[in-house]
XYZ file of C-alpha atoms in Angstrom:
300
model
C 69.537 237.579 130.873
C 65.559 237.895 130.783
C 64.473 240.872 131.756
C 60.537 240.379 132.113
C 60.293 242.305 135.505
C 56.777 243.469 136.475
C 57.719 246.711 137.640
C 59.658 247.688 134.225
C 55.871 246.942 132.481
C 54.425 249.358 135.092
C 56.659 251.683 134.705
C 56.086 251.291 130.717
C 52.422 251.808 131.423
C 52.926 255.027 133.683
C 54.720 256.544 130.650
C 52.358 255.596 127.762
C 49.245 256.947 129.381
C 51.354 260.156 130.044
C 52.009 260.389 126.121
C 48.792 259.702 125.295
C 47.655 262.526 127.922
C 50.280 264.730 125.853
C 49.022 264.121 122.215
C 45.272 264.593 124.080
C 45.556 267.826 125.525
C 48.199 269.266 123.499
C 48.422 270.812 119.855
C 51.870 270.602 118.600
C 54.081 268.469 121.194
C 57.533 267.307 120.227
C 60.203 265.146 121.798
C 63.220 266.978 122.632
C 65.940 264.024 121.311
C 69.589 263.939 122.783
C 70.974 260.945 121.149
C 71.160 259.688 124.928
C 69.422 256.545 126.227
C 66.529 258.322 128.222
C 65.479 260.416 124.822
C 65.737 256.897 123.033
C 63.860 255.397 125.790
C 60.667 257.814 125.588
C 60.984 257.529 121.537
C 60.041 253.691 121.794
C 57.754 254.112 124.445
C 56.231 256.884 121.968
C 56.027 254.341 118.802
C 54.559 251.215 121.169
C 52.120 254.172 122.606
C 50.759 254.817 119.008
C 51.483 251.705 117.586
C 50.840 250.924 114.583
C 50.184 254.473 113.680
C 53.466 256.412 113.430
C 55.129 258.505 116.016
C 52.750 261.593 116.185
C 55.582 264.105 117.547
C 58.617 265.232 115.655
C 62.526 264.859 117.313
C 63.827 268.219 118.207
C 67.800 267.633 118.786
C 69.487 270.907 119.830
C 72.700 270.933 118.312
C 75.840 272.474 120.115
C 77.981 271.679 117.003
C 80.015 269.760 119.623
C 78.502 266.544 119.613
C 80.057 262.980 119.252
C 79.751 262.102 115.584
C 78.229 258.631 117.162
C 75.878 260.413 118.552
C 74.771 261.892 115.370
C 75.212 258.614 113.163
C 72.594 256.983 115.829
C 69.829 260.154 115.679
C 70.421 259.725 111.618
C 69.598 255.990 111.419
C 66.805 256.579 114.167
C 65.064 258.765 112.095
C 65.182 256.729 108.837
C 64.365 253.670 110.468
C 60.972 255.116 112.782
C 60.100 257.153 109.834
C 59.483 260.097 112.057
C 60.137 264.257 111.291
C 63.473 265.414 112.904
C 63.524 269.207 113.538
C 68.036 270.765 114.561
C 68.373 273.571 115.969
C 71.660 274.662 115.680
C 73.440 276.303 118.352
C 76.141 277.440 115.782
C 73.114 279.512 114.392
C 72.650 281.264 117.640
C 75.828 282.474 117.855
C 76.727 283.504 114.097
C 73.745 285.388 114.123
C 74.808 286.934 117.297
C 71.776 285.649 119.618
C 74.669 284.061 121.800
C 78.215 284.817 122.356
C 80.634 281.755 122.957
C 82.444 281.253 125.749
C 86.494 281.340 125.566
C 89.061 279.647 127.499
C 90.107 275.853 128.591
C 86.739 275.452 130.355
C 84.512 277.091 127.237
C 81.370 274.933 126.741
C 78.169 275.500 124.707
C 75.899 273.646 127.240
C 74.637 276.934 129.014
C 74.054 278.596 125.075
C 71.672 275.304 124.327
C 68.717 277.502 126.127
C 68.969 280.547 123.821
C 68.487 277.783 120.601
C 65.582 275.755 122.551
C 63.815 278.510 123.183
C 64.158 280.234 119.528
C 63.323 276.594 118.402
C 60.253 276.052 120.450
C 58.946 279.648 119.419
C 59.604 279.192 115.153
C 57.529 275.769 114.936
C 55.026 277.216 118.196
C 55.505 274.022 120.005
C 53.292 274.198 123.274
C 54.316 270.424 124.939
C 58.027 269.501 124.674
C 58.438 265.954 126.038
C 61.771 265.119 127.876
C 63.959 262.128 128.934
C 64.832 263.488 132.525
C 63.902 261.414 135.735
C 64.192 262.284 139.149
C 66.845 259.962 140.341
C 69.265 261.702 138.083
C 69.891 264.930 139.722
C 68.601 267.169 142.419
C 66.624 269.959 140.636
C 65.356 267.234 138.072
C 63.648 265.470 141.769
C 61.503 268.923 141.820
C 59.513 268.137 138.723
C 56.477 267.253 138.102
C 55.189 265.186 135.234
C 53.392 268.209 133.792
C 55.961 271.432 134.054
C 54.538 274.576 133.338
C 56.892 276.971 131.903
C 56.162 281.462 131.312
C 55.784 282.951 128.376
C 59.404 283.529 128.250
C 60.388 279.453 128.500
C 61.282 279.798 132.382
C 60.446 277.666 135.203
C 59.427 278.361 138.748
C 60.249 275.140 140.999
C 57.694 276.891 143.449
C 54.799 277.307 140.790
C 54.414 273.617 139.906
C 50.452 272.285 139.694
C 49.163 269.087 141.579
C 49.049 265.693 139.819
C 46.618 263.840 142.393
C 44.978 260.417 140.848
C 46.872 260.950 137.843
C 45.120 264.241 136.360
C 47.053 266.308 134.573
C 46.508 270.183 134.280
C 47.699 270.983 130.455
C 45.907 274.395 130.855
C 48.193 277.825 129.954
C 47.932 281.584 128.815
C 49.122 281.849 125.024
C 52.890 282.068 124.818
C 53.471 279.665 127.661
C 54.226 275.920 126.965
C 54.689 272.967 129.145
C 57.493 270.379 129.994
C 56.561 266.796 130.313
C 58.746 263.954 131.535
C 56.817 260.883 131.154
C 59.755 258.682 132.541
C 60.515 260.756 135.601
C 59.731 257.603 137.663
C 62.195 255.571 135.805
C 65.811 254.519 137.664
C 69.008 254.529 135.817
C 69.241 250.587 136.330
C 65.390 250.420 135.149
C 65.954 252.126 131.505
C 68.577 249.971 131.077
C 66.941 246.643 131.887
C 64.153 247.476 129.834
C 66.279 248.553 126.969
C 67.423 244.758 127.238
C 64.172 243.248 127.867
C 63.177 245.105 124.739
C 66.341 244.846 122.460
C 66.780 248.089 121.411
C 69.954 248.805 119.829
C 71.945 251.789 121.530
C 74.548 254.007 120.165
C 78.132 252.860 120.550
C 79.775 255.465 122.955
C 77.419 253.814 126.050
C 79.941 250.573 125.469
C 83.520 250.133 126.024
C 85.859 250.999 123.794
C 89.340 252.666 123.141
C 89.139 256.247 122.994
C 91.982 258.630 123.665
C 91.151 260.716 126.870
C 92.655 263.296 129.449
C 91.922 263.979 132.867
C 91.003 267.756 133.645
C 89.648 268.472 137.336
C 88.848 264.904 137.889
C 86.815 264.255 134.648
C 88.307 262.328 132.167
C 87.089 264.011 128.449
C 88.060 262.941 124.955
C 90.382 264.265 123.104
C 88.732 266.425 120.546
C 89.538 269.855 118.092
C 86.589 271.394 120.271
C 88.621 271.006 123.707
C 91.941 273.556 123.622
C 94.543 271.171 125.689
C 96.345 273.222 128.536
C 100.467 272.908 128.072
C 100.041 269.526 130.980
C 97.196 268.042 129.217
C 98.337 264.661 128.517
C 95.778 262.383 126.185
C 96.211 258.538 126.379
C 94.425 255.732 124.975
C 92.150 254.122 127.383
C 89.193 251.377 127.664
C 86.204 253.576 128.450
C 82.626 253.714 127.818
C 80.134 256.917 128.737
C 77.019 256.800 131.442
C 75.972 259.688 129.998
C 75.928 261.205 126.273
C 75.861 265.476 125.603
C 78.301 267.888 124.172
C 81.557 266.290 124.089
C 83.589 269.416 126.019
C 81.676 268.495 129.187
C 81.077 264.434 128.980
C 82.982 262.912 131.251
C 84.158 259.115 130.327
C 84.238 256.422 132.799
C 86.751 253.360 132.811
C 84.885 250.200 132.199
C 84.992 247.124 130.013
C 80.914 246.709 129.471
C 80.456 245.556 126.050
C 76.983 244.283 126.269
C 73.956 245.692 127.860
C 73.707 243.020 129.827
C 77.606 243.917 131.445
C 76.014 247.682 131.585
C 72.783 246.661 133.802
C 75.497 244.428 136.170
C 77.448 247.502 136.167
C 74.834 250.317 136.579
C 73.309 247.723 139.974
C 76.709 247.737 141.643
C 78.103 251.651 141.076
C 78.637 253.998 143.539
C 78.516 256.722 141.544
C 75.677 258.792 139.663
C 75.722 258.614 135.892
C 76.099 262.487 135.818
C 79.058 262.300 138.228
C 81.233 262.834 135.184
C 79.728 265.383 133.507
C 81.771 268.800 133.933
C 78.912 271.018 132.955
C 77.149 270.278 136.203
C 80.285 270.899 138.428
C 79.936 274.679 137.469
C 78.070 275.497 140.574
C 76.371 273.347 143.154
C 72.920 274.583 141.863
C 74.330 274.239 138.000
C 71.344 272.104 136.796
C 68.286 274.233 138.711
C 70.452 277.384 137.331
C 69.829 276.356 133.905
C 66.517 275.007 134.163
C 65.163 278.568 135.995
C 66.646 279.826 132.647
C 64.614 277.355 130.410
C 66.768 274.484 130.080
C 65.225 271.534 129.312
């Protein structure tokens, strides 16, 4: 299909005068890089924004040591093909050096011990901007932000506390110690990032296509089989067509059943779901205020 919708190059435009407002008023910004389509998504818009000079921020991936090894194949071959610095933070480190403690049991997931690391990571390299892939049709407490989110000097944010962003003026201003958030594709719709993903012909990691994987269903989430998920005595894996809306630590990514093998499939898919893409992910069924939780914390 040709995807040369007007809206998709506003949208595009929206996002590189936010960047540019980032590397303007900011010292040492960085892109916080998942591996997922939205982080991939502001990476290109960051190389066409500073095109042809080279991506001025470095990728900050925090690792939970749970990842897909897709996931981490694609942020490899990213990196060597943009040419651009990537920065791990590990949350293994956090916990062997005691910062953290890891949760037992079935349900045990590293998603809530990712703050701890981010935080420790933005404070070694002093980064005050760290630029994000979340918009506000994904989730609830993601609707509350702003493009510009101020976070305390201790990485938290107050939903309450949030500047305003009339005629597109953005207040970068903070106390040392404080940093900001900024989500330059907060306008962006699921169906949007991925019919400009097509439009553009960017290649996307493998897991967000279907393919066989063997998976169990636990609460109503279907989750790969994997040594980092302990199976319960009536966990029962079996091979399945599936493909993920969503990619993050593996003990909490939900798979969906689908036979979209093209990004073209996806987009026809994404238009006529009834269902959010974090629907499947477990890590938000914690609480009903999981995601605001974490972010109050400083989350993302």
């Amino acid at each position: 299909m040709n995807y040369t919708l007007n809206h998709l190059k506003t949208l595009e435009a929206e996002s590189i005068f936010i960047l540019r407002e980032v590397a303007a008023q900011f010292q040492n910004p960085a892109i916080l890089f998942s591996g997922g389509k939205d982080s991939i998504l502001v990476t290109y818009l960051a190389k066409k924004a500073f095109y042809p000079a080279a991506i001025p921020f470095p990728l900050v991936h925090i690792d939970t040591g749970h990842n897909f090894q897709e996931t981490l194949d694609y942020r490899d071959s990213l990196v060597k093909k943009l040419g651009v610095k990537l920065i791990v933070g590990s949350v293994q480190d956090s916990i062997d050096t005691q910062r953290v403690a890891e949760e037992k049991g079935f349900s045990a997931s590293r998603i809530r011990l990712q703050t701890t690391t981010l935080l420790d990571t933005i404070e070694k390299y002093k980064f005050d901007c760290c630029i994000g892939g979340a918009r506000r049709d994904e989730e609830k407490a993601r609707a509350k932000e702003r493009f510009f989110s101020h976070r305390d000097e201790f990485g938290q944010w107050d939903p309450k506390n949030q500047r305003p962003e009339l005629w597109n003026l953005f207040n970068g201003r903070m106390h040392v110690g404080e940093n900001f958030r900024v989500f330059p594709i907060s306008n962006w719709t699921e169906l949007d990032v991925w019919q400009y993903l097509a439009m553009e012909g960017i290649e996307m990691p493998s897991l967000y296509f279907s393919h066989k994987r063997k998976v169990f269903n636990r609460d109503g989430t279907w989750l790969a089989e994997s040594p980092f998920i302990p199976m319960k005595p009536n966990d029962k894996a079996e091979e399945r067509v599936v493909r993920f809306r969503t990619i993050g630590d593996i003990t909490s990514t939900g798979a969906a059943f689908s036979t979209a093998s093209t990004l073209d499939d996806i987009i026809q898919e994404v238009a006529t779901s009834r269902t959010t893409e974090r629907g499947g992910r477990a890590d938000d069924k914690r609480s009903e205020n999981s995601m605001e939780d974490r972010k109050k914390e400083g989350y993302f």
